[in-house]
Short mmCIF file of C-alpha atoms and ligand atoms in Angstrom, two decimals:
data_model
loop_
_atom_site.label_atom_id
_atom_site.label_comp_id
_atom_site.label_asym_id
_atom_site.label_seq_id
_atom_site.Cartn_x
_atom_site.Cartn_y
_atom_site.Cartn_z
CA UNK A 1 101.87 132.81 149.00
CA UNK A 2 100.43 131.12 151.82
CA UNK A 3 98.59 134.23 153.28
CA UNK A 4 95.26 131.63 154.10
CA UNK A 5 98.18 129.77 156.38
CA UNK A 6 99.88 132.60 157.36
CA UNK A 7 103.08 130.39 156.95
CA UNK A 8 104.41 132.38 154.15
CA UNK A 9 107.22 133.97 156.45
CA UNK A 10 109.16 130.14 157.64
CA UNK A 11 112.03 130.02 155.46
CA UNK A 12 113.85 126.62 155.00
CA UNK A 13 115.91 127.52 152.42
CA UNK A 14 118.99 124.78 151.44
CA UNK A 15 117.45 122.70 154.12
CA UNK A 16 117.53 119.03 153.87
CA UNK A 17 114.99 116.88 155.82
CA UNK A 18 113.82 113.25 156.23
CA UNK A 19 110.04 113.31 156.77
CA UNK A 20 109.49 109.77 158.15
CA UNK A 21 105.61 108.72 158.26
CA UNK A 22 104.23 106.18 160.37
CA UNK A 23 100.82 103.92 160.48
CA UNK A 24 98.19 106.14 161.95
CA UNK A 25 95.43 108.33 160.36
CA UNK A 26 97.05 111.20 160.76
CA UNK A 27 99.20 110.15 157.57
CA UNK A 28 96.87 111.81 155.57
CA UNK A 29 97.87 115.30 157.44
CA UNK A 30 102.04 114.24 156.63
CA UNK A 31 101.18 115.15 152.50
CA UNK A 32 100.31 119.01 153.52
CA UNK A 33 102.81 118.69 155.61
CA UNK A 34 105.30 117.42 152.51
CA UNK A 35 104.11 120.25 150.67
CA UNK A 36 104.70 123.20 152.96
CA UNK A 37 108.00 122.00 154.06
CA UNK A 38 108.87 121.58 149.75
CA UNK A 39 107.17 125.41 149.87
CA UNK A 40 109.53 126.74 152.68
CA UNK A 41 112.54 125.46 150.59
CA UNK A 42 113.03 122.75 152.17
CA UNK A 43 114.34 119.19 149.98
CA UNK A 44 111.92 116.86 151.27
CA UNK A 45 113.41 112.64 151.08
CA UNK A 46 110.31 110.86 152.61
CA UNK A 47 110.51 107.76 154.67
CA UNK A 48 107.49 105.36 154.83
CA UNK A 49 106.90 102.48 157.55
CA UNK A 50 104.91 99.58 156.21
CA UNK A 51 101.78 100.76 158.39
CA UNK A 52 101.95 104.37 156.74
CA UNK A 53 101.33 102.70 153.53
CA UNK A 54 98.04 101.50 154.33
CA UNK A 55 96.90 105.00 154.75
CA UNK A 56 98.63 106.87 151.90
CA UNK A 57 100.56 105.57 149.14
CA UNK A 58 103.87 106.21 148.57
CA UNK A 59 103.30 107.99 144.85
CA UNK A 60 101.28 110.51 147.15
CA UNK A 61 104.80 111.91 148.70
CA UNK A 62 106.87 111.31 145.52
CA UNK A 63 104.87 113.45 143.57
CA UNK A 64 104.88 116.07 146.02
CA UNK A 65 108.35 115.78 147.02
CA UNK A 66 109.34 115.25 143.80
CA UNK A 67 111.54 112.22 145.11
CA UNK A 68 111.30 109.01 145.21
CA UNK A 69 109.82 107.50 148.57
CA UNK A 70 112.02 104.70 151.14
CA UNK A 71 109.84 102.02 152.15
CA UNK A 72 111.93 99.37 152.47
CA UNK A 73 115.47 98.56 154.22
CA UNK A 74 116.11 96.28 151.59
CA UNK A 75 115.37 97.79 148.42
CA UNK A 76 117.25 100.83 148.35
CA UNK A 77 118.90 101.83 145.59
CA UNK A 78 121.89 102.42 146.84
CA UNK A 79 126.24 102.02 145.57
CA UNK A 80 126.87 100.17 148.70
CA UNK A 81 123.55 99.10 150.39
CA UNK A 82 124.57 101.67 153.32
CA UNK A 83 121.42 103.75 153.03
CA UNK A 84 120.46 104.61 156.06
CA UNK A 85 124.05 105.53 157.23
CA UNK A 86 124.37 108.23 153.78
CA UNK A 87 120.69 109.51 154.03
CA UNK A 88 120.93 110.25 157.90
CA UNK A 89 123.89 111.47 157.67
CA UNK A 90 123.54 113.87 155.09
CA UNK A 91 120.35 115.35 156.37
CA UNK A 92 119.74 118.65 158.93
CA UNK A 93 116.79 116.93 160.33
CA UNK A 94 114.91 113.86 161.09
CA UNK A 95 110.97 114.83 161.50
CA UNK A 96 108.86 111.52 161.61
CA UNK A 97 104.85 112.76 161.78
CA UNK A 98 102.78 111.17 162.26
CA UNK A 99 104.65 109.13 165.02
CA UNK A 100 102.61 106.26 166.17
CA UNK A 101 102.28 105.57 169.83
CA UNK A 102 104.04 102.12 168.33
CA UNK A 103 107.35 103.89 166.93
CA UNK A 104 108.02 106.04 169.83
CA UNK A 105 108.31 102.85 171.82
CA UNK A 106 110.37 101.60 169.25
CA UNK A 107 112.79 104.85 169.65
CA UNK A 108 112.39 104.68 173.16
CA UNK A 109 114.30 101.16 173.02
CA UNK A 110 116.84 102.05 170.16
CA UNK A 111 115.17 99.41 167.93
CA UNK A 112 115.97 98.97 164.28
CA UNK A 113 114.04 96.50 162.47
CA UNK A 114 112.96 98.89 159.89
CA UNK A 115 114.05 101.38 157.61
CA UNK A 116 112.25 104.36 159.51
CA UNK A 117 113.52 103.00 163.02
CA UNK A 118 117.16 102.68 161.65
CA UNK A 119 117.64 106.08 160.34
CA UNK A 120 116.20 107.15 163.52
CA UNK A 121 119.36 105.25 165.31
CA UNK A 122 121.86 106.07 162.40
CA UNK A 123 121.62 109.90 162.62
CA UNK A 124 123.81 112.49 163.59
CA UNK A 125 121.33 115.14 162.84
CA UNK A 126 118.33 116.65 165.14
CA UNK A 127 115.48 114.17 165.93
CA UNK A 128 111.85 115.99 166.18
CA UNK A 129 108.86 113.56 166.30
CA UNK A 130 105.06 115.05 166.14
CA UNK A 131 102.92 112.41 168.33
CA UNK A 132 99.42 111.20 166.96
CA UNK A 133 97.17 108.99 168.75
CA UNK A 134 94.41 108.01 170.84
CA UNK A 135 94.04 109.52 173.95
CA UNK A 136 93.77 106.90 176.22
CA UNK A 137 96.95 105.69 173.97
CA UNK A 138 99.00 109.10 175.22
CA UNK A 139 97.69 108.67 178.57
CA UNK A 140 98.86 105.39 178.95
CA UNK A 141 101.92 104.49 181.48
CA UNK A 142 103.81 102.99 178.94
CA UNK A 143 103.31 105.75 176.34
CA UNK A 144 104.78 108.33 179.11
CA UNK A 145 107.61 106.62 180.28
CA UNK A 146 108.47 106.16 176.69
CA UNK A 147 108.05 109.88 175.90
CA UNK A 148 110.16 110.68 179.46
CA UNK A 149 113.01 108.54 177.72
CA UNK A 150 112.67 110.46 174.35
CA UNK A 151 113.10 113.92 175.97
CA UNK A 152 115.91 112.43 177.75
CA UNK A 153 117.49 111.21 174.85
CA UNK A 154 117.06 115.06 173.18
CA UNK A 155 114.38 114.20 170.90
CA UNK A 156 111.48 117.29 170.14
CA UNK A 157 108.40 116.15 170.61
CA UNK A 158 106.21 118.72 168.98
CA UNK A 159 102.77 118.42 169.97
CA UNK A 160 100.44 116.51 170.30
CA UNK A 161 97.26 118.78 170.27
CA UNK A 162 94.04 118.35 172.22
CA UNK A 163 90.84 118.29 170.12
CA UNK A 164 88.59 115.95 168.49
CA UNK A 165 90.46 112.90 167.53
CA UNK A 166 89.78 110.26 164.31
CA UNK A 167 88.12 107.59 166.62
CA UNK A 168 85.69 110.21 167.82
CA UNK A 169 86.78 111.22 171.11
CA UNK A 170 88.19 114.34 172.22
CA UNK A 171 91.21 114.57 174.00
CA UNK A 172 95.33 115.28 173.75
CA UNK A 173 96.67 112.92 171.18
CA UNK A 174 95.92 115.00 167.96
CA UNK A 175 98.84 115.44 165.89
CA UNK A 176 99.93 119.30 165.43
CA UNK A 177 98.76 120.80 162.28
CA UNK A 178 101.09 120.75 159.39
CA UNK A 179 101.23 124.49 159.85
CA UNK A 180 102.27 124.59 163.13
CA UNK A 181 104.66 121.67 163.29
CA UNK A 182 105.92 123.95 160.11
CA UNK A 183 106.00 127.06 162.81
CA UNK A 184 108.38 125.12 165.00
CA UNK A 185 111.33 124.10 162.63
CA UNK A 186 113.73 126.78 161.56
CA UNK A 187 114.42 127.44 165.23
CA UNK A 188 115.41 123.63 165.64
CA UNK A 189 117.07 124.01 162.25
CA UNK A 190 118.72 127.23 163.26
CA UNK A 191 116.92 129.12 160.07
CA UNK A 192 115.34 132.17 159.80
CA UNK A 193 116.38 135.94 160.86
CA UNK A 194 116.13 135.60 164.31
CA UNK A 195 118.26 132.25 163.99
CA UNK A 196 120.60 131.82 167.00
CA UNK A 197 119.29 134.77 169.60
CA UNK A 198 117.20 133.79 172.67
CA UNK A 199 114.05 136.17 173.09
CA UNK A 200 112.01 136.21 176.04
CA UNK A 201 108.89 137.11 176.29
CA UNK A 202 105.69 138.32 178.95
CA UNK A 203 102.15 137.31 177.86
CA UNK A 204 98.72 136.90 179.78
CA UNK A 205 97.64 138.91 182.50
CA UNK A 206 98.80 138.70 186.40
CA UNK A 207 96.74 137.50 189.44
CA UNK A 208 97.88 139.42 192.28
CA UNK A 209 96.15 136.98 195.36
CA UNK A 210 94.22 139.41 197.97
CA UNK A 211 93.43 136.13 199.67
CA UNK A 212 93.56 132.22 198.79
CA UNK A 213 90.17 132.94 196.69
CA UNK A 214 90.39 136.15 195.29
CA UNK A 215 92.75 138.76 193.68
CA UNK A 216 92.64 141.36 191.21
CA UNK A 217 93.46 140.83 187.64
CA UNK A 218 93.16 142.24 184.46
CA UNK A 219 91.04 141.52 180.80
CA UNK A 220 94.63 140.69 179.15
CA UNK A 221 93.85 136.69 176.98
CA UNK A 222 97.31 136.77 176.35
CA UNK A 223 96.52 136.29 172.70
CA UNK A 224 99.21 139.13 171.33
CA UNK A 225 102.18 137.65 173.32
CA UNK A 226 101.28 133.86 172.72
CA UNK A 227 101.38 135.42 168.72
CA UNK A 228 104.43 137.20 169.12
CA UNK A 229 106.08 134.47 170.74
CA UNK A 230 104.64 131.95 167.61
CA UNK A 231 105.67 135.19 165.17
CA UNK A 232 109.88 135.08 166.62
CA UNK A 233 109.65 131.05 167.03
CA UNK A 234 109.03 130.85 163.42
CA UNK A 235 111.76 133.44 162.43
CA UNK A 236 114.48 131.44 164.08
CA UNK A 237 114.68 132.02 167.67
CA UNK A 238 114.80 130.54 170.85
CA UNK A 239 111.83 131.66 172.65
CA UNK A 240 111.06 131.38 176.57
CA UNK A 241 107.15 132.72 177.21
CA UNK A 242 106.97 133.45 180.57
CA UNK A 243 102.90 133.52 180.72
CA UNK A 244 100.34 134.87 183.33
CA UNK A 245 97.30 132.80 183.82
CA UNK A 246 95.91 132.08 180.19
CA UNK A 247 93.67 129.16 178.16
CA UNK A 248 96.01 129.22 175.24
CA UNK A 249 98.12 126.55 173.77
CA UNK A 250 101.56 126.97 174.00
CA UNK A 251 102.86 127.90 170.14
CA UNK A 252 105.04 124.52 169.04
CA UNK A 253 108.79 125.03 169.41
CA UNK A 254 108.38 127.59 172.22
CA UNK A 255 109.35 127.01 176.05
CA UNK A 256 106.77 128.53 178.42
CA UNK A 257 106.74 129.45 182.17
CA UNK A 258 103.88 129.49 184.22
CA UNK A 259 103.36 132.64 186.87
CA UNK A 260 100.95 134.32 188.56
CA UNK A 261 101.97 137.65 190.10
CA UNK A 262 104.05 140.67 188.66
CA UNK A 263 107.00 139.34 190.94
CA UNK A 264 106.63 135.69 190.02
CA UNK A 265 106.99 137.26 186.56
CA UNK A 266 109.95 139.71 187.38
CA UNK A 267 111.53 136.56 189.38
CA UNK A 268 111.21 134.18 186.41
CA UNK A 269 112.74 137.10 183.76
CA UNK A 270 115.35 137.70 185.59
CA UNK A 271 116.28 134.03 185.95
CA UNK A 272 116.11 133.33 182.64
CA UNK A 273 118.56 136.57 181.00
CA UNK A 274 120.65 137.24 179.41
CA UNK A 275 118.63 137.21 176.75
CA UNK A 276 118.92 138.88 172.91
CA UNK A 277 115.27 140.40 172.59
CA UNK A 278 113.08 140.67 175.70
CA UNK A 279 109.10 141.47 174.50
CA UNK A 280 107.29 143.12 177.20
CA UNK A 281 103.71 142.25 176.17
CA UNK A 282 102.18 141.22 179.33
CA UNK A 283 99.38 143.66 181.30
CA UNK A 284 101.28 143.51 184.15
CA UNK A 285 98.89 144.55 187.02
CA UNK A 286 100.48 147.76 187.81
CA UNK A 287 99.31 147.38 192.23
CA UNK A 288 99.00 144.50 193.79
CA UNK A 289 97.53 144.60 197.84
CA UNK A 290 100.25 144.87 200.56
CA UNK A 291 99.84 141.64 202.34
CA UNK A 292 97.72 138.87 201.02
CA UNK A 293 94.96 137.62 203.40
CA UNK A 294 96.42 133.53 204.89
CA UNK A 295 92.40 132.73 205.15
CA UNK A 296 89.48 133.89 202.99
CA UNK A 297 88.45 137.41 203.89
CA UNK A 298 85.04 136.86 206.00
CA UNK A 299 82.08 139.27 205.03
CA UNK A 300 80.69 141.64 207.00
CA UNK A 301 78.41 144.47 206.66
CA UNK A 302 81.40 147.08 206.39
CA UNK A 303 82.80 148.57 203.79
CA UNK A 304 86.47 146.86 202.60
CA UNK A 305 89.46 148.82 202.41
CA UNK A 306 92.66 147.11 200.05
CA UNK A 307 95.78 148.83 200.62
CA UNK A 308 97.76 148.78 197.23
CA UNK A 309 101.49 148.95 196.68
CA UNK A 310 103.09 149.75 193.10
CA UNK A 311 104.48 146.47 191.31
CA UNK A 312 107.81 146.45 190.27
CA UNK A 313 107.97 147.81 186.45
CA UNK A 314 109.88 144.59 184.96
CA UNK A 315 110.44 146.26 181.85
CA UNK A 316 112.06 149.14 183.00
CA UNK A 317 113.79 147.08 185.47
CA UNK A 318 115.00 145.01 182.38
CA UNK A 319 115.90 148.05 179.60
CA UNK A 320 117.77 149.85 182.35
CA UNK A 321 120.41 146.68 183.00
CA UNK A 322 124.12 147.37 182.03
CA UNK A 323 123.87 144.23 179.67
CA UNK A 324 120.00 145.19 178.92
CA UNK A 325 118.70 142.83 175.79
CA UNK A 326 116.71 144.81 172.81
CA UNK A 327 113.98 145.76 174.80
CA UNK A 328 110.30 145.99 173.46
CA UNK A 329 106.91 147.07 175.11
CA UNK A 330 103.47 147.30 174.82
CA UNK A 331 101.56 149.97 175.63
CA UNK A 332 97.31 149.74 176.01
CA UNK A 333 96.11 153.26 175.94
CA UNK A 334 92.31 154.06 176.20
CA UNK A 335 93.31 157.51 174.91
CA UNK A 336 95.64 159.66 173.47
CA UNK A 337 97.72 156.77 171.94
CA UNK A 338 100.72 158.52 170.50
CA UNK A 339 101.51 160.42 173.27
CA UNK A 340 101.25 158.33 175.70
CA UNK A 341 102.74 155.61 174.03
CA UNK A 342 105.83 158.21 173.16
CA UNK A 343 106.04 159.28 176.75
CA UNK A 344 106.59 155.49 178.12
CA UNK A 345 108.75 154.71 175.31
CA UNK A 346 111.24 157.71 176.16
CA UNK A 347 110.66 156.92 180.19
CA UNK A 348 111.61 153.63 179.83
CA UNK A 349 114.55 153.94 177.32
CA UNK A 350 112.79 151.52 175.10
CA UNK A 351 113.96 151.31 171.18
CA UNK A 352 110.54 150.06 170.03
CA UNK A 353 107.35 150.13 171.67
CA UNK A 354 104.05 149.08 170.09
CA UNK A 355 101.02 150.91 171.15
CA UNK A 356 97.14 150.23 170.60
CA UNK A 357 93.98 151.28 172.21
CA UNK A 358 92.66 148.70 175.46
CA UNK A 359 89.24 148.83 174.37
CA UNK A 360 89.91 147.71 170.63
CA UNK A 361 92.46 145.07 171.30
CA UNK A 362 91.99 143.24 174.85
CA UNK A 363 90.80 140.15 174.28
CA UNK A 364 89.75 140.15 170.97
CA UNK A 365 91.78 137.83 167.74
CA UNK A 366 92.70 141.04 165.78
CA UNK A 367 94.45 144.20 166.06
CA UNK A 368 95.56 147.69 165.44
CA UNK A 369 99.35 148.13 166.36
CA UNK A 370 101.39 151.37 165.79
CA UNK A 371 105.16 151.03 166.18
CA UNK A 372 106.85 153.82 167.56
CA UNK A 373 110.82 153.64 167.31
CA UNK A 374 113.42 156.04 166.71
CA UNK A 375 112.76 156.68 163.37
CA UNK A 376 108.75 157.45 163.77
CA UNK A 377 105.84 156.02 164.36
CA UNK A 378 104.40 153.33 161.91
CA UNK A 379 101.00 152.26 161.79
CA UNK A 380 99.78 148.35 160.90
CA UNK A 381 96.55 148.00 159.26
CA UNK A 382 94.27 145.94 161.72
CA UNK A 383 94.85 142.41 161.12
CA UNK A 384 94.48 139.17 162.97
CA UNK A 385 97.19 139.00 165.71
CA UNK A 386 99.14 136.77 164.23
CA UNK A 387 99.86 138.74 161.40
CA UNK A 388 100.64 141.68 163.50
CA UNK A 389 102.68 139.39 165.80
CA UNK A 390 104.65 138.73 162.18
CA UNK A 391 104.94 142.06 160.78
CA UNK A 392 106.33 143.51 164.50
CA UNK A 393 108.87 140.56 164.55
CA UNK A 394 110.17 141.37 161.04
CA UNK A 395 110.71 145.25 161.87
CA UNK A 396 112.12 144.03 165.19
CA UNK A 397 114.66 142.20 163.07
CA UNK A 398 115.49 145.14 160.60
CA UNK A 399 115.82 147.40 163.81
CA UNK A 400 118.25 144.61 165.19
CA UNK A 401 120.58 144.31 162.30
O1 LIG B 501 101.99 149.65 182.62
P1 LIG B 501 102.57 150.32 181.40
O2 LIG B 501 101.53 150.96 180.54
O3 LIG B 501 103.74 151.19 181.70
O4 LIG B 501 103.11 149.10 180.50
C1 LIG B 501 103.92 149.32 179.39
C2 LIG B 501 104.84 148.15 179.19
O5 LIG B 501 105.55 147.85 180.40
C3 LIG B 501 104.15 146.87 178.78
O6 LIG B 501 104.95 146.30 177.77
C4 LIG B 501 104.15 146.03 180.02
O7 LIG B 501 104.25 144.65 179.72
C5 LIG B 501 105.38 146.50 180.77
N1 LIG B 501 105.21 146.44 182.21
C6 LIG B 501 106.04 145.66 182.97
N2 LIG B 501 105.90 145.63 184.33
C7 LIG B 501 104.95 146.37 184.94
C8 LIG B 501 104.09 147.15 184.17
C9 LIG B 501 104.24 147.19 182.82
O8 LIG B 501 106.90 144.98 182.42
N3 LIG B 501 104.83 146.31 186.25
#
């Protein structure tokens, strides 16, 4: 078990992968990496570029892919010296991390003076590339135009993260953790029990704009949904987050939306169904004021009367549809939990709602849920919200099948 992970629930089962590692520092990160993708059941050949061995040796990845490592185009072992046609060809994936700012110029320009580069332009089989590098590297004009190509050319770029970097500065250039880089294949490997159905999901609070300063929002971090949407990414699926104003990192693998109001948020849902699951977890501000102030509201020594109009319920909106998807919601109750949390599950015609109490939950990294579905209600030890995120997904998918 990976439980100190959390990874324990990606499943790669029968998968077969290339893990091609180029010359940076964040080689050192592409053994873990090795060894959770061997963990998820994955059969790991590793691909080396001459600059990865400098920072890790080759006998590193063999012994924990249990293979023997490619360094070299011409020193393959191989019937008929066509190498890098059979291994491309027989794998499900190509994942080269680190990628140096170097090698995505390379497969920017379709080069193939290498063994790495060449499988890269062999393959018939899905291209994902985790970017590590300075920051001033990622910044650069050349570095972008080569990443605009790559995207063009259907390549996933998974990451890179912002943090502290190997040369000392801080910045985006990191390369993903193993773990999360980990998160984001079985949906581009079409793996895992939610492999093959698009879920969409609500995170974050709203802003509803009383005037081009202010508005009214809500305490919502948007930690649950961002987990939730990490939790079904992980299992398989296709996610879309369509996120309220947050400070979170988008989970790897997922597609996110940006929004502000409830009816930027309705407005982007309903543009992006049909969908299989739809997860409600957004606090959608439930008023938002009638008309928003063009200039900044001036101060004066009266008192300040907001008119408020209701927001449009998206969920219900969504669950009542003729070709509605699984629907699930959220419920923040300061009281009374199961019965109000019943109440709106039965008003809005939901199959599973997940209920917990405002005050213990908004905000913070952990969680008490309680599932309530047609069969009862089910309570979830407080855990981190991952975990919950993981454990909701997984009943989602028994309820599902
Ligand atoms: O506001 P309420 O308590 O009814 O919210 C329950 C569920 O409905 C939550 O999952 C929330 O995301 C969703 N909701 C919505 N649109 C609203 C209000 C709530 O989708 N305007």
């Amino acid at each position: 078990m990976e439980s100190a992970l959390g990874i324990e629930t990606v499943s790669l089962a029968g998968k077969k992968i290339i893990l091609g590692v180029t010359g940076g520092i964040a080689a050192y990160k592409a053994a873990e990496l090795c060894r959770l993708l061997v963990k998820a059941g994955a059969g790991v050949q590793v691909a080396m570029t001459a600059a990865a061995q400098q920072f890790v040796t080759p006998l590193t990845f063999q012994a924990l892919s249990g293979q023997p490592v490619l360094t070299s185009l011409w020193d393959v072992a191989d019937r008929d010296g066509m190498a890098h046609i059979h291994l491309s060809r027989a794998a499900d994936l190509l994942l080269v991390a680190p990628a140096s700012a170097d090698f995505l110029a390379k497969l920017a320009q379709g080069r193939a003076d290498d063994l790495l580069s060449t499988l890269c332009l062999a393959r018939t089989c899905r291209l994902a590339v985790a970017p590590a590098m300075n920051r001033e590297m990622w910044a650069a004009a050349p570095t972008r135009r080569n990443l605009e190509q790559l995207l063009a050319d259907n390549v996933n770029v998974l990451g890179p993260a912002v943090g502290e970097q190997a040369c000392g500065e801080t910045g985006p250039g990191r390369m993903l953790e193993p773990a999360e880089i980990l998160a984001a294949l079985p949906a581009l490997l079409g793996a895992g029990a939610l492999a093959g159905k698009r879920v969409l999901i609500t995170a974050g609070p709203t802003f509803e704009a009383i005037d081009p300063v202010r508005g009214l929002t809500n305490r919502s971090s948007g930690k649950m949904g961002y987990a939730v949407a990490q939790a079904a990414a992980e299992a398989g699926a296709a996610v879309c987050l369509v996120s309220g104003p947050t400070c979170l990192d988008t989970p790897a693998g997922v597609r996110r939306i940006d929004v502000q109001s409830a009816s930027e948020m309705r407005e982007a849902i309903l543009h992006e169904l049909p969908s299989d699951v739809f997860i409600a977890v957004a606090a959608v501000a439930d008023y938002r004021v009638d008309t928003t102030a063009a200039q900044k509201i001036k101060k004066s020594g009266a008192g300040l009367t907001l008119n408020l109009i209701p927001n449009p319920d998206i969920l219900a909106e969504v669950a009542a549809l003729s070709d509605a998807p699984f629907c699930v919601g959220f419920a923040a109750e300061t009281e009374r939990l199961a019965e109000h949390a019943e109440a709106k599950r039965l008003k809005k015609k939901l199959p599973l709602l997940v209920g917990n109490l405002a005050q213990e939950t908004l905000g913070q990294d952990s969680a008490e849920l309680v599932l309530f579905d047609d069969r009862g209600q089910h309570r979830l030890p407080r855990a981190d919200k991952l975990t919950q995120a993981r454990i909701l997904i997984r009943h989602l998918t028994s309820l599902l099948n």
